[in-house]
CSV table of C-alpha atoms in Angstrom, one decimal:
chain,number,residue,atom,x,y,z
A,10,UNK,CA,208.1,0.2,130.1
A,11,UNK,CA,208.0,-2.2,132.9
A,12,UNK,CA,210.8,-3.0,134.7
A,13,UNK,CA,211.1,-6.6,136.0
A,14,UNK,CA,214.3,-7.0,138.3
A,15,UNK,CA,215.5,-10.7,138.4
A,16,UNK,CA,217.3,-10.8,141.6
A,17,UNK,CA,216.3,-8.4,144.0
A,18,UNK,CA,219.0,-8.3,146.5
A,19,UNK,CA,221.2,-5.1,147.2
A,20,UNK,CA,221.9,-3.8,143.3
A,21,UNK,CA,218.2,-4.9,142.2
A,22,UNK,CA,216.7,-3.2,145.5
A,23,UNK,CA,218.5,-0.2,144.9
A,24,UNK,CA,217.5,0.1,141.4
A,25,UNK,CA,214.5,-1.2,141.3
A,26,UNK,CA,213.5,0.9,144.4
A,27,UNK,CA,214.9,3.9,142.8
A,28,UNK,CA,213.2,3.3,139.6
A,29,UNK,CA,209.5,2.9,141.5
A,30,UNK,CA,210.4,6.5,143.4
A,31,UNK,CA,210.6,7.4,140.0
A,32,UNK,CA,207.3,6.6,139.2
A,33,UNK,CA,208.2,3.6,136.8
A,34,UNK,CA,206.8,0.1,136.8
A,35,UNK,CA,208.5,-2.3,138.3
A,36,UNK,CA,208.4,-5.9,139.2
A,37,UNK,CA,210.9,-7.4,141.8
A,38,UNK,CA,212.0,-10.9,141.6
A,39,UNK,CA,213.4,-12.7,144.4
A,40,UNK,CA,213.2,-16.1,146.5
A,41,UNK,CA,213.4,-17.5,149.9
A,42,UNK,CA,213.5,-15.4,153.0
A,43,UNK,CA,213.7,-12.5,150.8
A,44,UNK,CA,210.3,-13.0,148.8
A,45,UNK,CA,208.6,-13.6,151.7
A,46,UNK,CA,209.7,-10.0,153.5
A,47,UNK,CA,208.9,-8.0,150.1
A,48,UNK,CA,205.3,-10.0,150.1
A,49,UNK,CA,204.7,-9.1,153.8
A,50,UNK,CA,206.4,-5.9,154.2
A,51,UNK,CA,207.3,-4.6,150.6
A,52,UNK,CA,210.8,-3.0,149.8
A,53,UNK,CA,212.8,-1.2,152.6
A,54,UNK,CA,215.1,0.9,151.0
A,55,UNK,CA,217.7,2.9,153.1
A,56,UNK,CA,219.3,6.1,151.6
A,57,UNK,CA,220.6,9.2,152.1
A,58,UNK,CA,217.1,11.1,152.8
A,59,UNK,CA,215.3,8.7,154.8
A,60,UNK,CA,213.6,4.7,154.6
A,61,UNK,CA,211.6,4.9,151.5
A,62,UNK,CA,209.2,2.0,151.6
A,63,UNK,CA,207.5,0.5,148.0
A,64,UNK,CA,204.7,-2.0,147.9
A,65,UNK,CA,205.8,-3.7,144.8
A,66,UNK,CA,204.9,-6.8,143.0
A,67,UNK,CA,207.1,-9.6,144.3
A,68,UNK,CA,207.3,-13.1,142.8
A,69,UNK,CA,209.6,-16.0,142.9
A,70,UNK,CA,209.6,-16.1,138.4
A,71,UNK,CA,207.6,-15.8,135.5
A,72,UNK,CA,204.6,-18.1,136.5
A,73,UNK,CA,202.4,-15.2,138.4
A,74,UNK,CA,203.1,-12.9,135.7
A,75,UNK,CA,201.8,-14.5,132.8
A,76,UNK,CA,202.5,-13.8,129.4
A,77,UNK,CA,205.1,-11.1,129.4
A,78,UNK,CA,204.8,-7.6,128.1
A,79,UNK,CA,206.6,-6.5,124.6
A,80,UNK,CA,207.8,-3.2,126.7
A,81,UNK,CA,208.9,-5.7,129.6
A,82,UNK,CA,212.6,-4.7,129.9
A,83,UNK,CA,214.2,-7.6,131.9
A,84,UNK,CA,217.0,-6.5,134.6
A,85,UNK,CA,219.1,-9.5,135.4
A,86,UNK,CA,220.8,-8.6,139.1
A,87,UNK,CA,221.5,-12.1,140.3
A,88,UNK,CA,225.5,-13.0,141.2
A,89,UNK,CA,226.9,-14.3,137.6
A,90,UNK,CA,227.3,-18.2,139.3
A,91,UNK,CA,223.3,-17.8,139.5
A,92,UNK,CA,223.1,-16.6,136.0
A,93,UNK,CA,222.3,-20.0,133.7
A,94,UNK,CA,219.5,-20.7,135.8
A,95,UNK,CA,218.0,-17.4,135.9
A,96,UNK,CA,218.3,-17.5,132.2
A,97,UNK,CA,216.9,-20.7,132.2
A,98,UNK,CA,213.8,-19.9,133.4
A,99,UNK,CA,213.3,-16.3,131.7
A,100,UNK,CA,214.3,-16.8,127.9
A,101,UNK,CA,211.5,-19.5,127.0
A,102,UNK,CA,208.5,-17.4,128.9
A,103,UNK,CA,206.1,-16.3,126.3
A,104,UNK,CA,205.7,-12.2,125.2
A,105,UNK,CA,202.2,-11.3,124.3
A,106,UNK,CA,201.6,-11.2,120.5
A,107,UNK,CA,204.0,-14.2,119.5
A,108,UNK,CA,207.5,-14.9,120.5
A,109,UNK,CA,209.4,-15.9,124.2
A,110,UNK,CA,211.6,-13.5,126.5
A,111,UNK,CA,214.8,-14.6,124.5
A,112,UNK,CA,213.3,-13.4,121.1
A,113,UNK,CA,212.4,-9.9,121.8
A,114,UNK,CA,212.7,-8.7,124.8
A,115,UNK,CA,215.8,-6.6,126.2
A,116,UNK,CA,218.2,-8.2,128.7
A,117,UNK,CA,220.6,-6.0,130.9
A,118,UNK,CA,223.0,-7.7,133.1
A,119,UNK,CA,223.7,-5.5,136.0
A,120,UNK,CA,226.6,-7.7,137.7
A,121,UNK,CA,230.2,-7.6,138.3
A,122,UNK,CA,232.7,-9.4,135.6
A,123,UNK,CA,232.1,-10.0,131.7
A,124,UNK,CA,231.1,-13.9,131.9
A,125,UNK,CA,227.3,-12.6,132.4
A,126,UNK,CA,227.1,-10.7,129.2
A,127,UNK,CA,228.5,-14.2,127.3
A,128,UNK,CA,226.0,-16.5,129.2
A,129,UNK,CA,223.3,-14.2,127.9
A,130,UNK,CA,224.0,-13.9,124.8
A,131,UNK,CA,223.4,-17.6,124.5
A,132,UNK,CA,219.2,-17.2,125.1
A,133,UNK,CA,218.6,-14.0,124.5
A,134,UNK,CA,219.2,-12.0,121.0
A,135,UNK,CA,218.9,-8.3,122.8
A,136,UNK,CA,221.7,-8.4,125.3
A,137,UNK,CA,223.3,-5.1,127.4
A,138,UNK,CA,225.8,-4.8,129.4
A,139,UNK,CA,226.1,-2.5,132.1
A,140,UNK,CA,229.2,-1.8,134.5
A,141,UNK,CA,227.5,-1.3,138.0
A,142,UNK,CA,229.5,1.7,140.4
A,143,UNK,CA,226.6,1.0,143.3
A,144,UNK,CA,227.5,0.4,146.9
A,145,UNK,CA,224.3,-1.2,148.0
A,146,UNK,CA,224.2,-3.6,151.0
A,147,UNK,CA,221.1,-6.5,151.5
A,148,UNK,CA,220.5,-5.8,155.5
A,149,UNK,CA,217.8,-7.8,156.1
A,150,UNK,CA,215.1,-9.5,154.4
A,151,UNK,CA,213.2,-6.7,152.7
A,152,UNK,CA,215.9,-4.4,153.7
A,153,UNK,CA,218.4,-2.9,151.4
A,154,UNK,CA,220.7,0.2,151.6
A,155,UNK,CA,222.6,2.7,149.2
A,156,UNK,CA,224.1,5.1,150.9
A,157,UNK,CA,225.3,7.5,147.8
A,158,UNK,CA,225.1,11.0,147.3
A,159,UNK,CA,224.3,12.9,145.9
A,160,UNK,CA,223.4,10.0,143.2
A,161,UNK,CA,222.8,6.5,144.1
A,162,UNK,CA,225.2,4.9,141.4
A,163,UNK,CA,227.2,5.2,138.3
A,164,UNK,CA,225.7,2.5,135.2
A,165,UNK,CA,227.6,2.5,132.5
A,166,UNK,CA,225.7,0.8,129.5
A,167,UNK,CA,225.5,-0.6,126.0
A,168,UNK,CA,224.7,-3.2,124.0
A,169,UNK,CA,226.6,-6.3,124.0
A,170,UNK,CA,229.0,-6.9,122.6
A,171,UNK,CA,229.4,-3.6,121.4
A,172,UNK,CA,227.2,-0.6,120.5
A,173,UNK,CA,224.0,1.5,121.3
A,174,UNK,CA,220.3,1.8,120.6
A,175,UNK,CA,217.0,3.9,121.2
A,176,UNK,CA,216.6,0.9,124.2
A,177,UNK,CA,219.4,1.9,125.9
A,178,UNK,CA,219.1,5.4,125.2
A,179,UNK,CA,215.6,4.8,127.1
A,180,UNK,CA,216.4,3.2,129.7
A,181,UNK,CA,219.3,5.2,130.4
A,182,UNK,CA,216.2,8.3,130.8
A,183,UNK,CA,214.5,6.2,133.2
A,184,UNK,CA,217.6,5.9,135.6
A,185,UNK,CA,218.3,8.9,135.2
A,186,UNK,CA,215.3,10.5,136.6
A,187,UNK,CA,215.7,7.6,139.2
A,188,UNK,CA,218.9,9.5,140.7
A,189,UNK,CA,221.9,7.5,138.9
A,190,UNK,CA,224.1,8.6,136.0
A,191,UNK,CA,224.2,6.0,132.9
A,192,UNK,CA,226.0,7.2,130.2
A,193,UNK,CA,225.0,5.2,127.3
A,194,UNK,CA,228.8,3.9,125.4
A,195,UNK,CA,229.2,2.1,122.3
A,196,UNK,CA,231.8,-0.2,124.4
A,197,UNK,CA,230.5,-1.3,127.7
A,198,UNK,CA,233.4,-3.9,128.1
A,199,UNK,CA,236.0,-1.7,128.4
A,200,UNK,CA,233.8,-0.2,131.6
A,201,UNK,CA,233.6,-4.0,132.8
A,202,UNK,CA,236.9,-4.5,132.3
A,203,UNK,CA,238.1,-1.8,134.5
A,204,UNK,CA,235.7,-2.7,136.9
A,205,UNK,CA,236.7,-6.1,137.1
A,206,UNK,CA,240.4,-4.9,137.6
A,207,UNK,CA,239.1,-3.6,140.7
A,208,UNK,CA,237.0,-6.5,142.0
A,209,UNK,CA,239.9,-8.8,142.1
A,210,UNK,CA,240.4,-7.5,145.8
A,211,UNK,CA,236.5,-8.8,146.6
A,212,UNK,CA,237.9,-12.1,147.1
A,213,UNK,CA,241.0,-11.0,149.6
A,214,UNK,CA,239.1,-8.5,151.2
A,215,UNK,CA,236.4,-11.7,152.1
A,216,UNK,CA,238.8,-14.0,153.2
A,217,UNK,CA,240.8,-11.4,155.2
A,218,UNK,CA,238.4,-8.3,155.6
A,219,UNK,CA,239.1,-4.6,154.7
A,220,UNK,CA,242.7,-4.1,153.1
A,221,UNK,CA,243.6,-0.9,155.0
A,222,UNK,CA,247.0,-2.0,156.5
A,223,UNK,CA,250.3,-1.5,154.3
A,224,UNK,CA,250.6,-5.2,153.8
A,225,UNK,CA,246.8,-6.1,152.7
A,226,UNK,CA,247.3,-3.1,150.5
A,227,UNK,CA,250.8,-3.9,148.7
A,228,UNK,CA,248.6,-7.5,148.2
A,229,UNK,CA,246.4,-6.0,146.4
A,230,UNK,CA,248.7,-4.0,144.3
A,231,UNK,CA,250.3,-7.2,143.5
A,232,UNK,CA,246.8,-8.7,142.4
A,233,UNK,CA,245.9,-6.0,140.2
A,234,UNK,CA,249.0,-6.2,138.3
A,235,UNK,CA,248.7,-9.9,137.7
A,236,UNK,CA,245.2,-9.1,136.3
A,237,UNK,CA,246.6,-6.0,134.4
A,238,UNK,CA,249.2,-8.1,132.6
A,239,UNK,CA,246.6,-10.6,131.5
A,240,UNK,CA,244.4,-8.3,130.1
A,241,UNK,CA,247.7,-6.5,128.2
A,242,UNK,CA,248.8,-10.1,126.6
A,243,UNK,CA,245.3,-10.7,125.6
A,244,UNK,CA,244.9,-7.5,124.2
A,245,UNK,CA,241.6,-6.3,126.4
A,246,UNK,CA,241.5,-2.6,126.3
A,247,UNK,CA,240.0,-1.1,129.6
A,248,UNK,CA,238.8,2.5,131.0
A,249,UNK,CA,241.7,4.2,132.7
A,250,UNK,CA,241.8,5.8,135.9
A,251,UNK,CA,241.8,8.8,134.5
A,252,UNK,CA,238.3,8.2,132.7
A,253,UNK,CA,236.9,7.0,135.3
A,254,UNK,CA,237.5,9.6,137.9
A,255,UNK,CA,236.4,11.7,135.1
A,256,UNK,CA,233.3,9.1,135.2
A,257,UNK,CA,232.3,8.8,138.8
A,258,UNK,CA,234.4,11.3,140.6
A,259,UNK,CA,232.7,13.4,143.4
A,260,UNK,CA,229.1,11.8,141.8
A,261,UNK,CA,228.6,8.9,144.7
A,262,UNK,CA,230.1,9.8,148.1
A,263,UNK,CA,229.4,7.1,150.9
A,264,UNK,CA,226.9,8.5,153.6
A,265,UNK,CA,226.5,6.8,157.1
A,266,UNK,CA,222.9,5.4,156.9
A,267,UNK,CA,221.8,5.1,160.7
A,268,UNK,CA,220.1,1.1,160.7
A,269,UNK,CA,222.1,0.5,157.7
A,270,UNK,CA,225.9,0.2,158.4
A,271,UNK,CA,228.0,-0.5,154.7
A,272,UNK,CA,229.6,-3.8,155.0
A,273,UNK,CA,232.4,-5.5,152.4
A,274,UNK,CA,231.7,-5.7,148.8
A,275,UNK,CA,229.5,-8.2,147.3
A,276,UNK,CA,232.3,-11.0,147.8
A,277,UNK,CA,232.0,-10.3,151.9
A,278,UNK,CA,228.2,-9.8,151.8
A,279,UNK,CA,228.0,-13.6,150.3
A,280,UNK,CA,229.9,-14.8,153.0
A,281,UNK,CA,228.3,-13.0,156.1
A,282,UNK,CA,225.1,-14.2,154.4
A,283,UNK,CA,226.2,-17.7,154.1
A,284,UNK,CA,224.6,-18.3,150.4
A,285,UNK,CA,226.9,-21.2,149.8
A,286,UNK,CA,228.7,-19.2,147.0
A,287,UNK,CA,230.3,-16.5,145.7
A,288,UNK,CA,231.6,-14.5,142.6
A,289,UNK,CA,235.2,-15.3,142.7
A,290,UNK,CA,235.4,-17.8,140.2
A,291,UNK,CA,234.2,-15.2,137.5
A,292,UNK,CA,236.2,-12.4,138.5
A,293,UNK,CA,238.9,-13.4,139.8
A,294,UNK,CA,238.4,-16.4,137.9
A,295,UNK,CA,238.3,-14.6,134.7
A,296,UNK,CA,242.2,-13.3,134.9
A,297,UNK,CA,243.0,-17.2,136.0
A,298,UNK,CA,241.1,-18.0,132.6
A,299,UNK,CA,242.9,-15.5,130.4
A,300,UNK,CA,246.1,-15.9,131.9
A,301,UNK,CA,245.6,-20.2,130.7
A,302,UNK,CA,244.7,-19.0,127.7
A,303,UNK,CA,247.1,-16.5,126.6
A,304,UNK,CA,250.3,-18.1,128.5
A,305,UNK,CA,250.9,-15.5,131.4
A,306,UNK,CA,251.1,-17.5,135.3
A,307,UNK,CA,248.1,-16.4,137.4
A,308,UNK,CA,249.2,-17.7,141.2
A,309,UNK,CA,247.4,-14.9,143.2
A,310,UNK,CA,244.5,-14.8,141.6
A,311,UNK,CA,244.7,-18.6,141.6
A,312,UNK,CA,245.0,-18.5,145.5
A,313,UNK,CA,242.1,-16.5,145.6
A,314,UNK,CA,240.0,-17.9,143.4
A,315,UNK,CA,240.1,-21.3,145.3
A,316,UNK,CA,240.4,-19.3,148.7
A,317,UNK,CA,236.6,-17.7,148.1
A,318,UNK,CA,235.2,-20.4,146.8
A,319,UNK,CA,236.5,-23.0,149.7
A,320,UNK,CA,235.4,-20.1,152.3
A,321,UNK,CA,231.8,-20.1,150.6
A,322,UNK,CA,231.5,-24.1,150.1
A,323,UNK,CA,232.5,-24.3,154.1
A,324,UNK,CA,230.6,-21.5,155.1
A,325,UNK,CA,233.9,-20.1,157.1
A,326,UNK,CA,233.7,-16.4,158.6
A,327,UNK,CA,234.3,-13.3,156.3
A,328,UNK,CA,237.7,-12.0,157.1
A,329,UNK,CA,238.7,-15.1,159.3
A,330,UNK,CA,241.9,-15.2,157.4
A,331,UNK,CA,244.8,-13.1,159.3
A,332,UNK,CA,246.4,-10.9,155.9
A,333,UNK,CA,250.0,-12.1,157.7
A,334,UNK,CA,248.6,-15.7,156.5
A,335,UNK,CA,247.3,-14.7,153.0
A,336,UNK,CA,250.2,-12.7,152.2
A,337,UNK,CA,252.7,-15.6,153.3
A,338,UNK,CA,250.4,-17.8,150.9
A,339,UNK,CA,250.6,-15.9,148.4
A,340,UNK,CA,254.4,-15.7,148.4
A,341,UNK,CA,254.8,-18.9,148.6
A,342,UNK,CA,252.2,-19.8,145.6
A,343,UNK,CA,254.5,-17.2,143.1
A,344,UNK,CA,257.9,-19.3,144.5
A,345,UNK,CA,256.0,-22.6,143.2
A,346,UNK,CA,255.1,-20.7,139.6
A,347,UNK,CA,258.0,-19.0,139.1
């Protein structure tokens, strides 16, 4: 199989450098400043035992590549607001021996939230969703770091909606010899799910940095549980704690990479980077659309939801927003539902 890694930031580094250590083909997709360092310089990649350095193809989409592979499995890494037009341009490219992309090749979609999955599903017929547990950070152009040990990441994966298959099963080999874990589950969104629970403190911890004080923490609580009540009225099963602890526990422990220092989550990366955008509207934005849909009030992750995304559009500072602030904010946006 050759992998081809459509978006080849700090996830798609990580795994697609992983998965070339591992002696696999891959193919990294990328744009900009980015594409430019990984045609000059190839893939940095920072871990645990050293800079590993790959001298991978790198193009900006299908064009250079020509007519795809039938064991081309496609890797979509891109932030889900990126996703239609990554789609776009992938599902109509032809497949050698008849066909496009969107017929018969496999699409996983290694990003945070469910939306990506459901976009998906629109262009291409073989769709997988995976539930990413990967702290990566994009340094530099060409630069990426994952500072896990003694495995680089947790992927949970399966077909989507639901189910599994001999691809999955395969790919699932590959990252495994690549140094991640990916059980292969017949219900992948339950693992999204959980996950997404989890990211709904992306969006604070970008506005107002790290939530390691009392109050930044008892904020969060209170976000969780707005998103955890959602989920219960719209009947959304998702893994526990307990599973996933089971999962991921003592599997990925954070290492201090010298050159490399671990930032905030993706939500804070998009803002030091100044990208223009960010994920909030589809994870945090998901429990605001549930919460519509299924008559339960939403206010805090309504505050953040238009927070991030007013933080992205203005290009503020990540973590510019003293928690006192947020907090009072948020207060004052449950008076105004309730």
């Amino acid at each position: 199989m050759r992998y081809i890694v459509i978006g080849a930031g700090a996830v798609g580094g990580a795994v697609g450098g992983r998965l070339a250590q591992a002696g696999r083909e891959v193919v990294l997709v990328a744009r900009g400043t980015q594409l430019s360092a990984l045609g000059e310089h190839g893939l940095r990649l920072r871990v645990p035992e050293g800079e590993l350095r790959h001298r991978l193809p790198a193009v900006a989409g299908p064009e250079p590549l020509g007519a795809l592979r039938a064991d081309d499995v496609l890797l979509l890494a891109v932030k889900t607001q990126d996703t239609v037009a990554a789609l776009d341009t992938w599902a109509g490219v032809p497949v050698a021996g008849g066909g496009t992309a969107g017929e018969r090749l496999p699409l996983f979609c290694l990003q945070n939230g469910v939306e990506g999955p459901r976009l998906a599903l629109r262009r291409f017929r073989r769709v997988y969703g995976v539930c990413v547990w990967l702290p990566a950070t994009f340094v530099e152009p060409g630069v990426v770091s994952a500072a896990g040990s003694p495995l680089t990441g947790v992927l949970h994966l399966g077909r989507a909606p639901h189910g599994t298959d001999d691809t999955a099963r395969s790919v699932a080999a590959d990252l495994a010899d690549a140094r991640f874990e990916a059980p292969v589950v017949p219900d992948v969104a339950r693992w999204q799910y959980a996950k997404l629970l989890g990211n709904l403190a992306n969006a604070q911890e970008a506005v107002s940095g790290p939530g390691t004080s009392e109050a930044a923490r008892a904020l969060s609580a209170r976000v969780r549980a707005e998103g955890e009540a959602v989920l219960e009225a719209a009947r959304i099963d998702w893994a526990s704690a307990e599973e996933q602890r089971a999962a991921r526990g003592g599997k990925v422990t954070l290492v201090p990479l010298e050159g490399a220092p671990r930032g905030g989550g993706s939500s804070w990366q998009s803002l030091v980077r100044g990208t223009g955008s960010i994920e909030a509207d589809y994870l945090n934005g998901e429990i605001v659309l549930l919460g519509r849909l299924h008559g339960v009030p939403t206010p805090l992750n309504e505050l953040l939801q238009r927070l991030a995304g007013t933080f992205a559009r203005e290009r503020r500072p990540a973590g510019s927003l003293p928690i006192a602030d947020l907090v009072r904010m948020a207060d004052e946006a449950e008076r105004r539902t309730y």
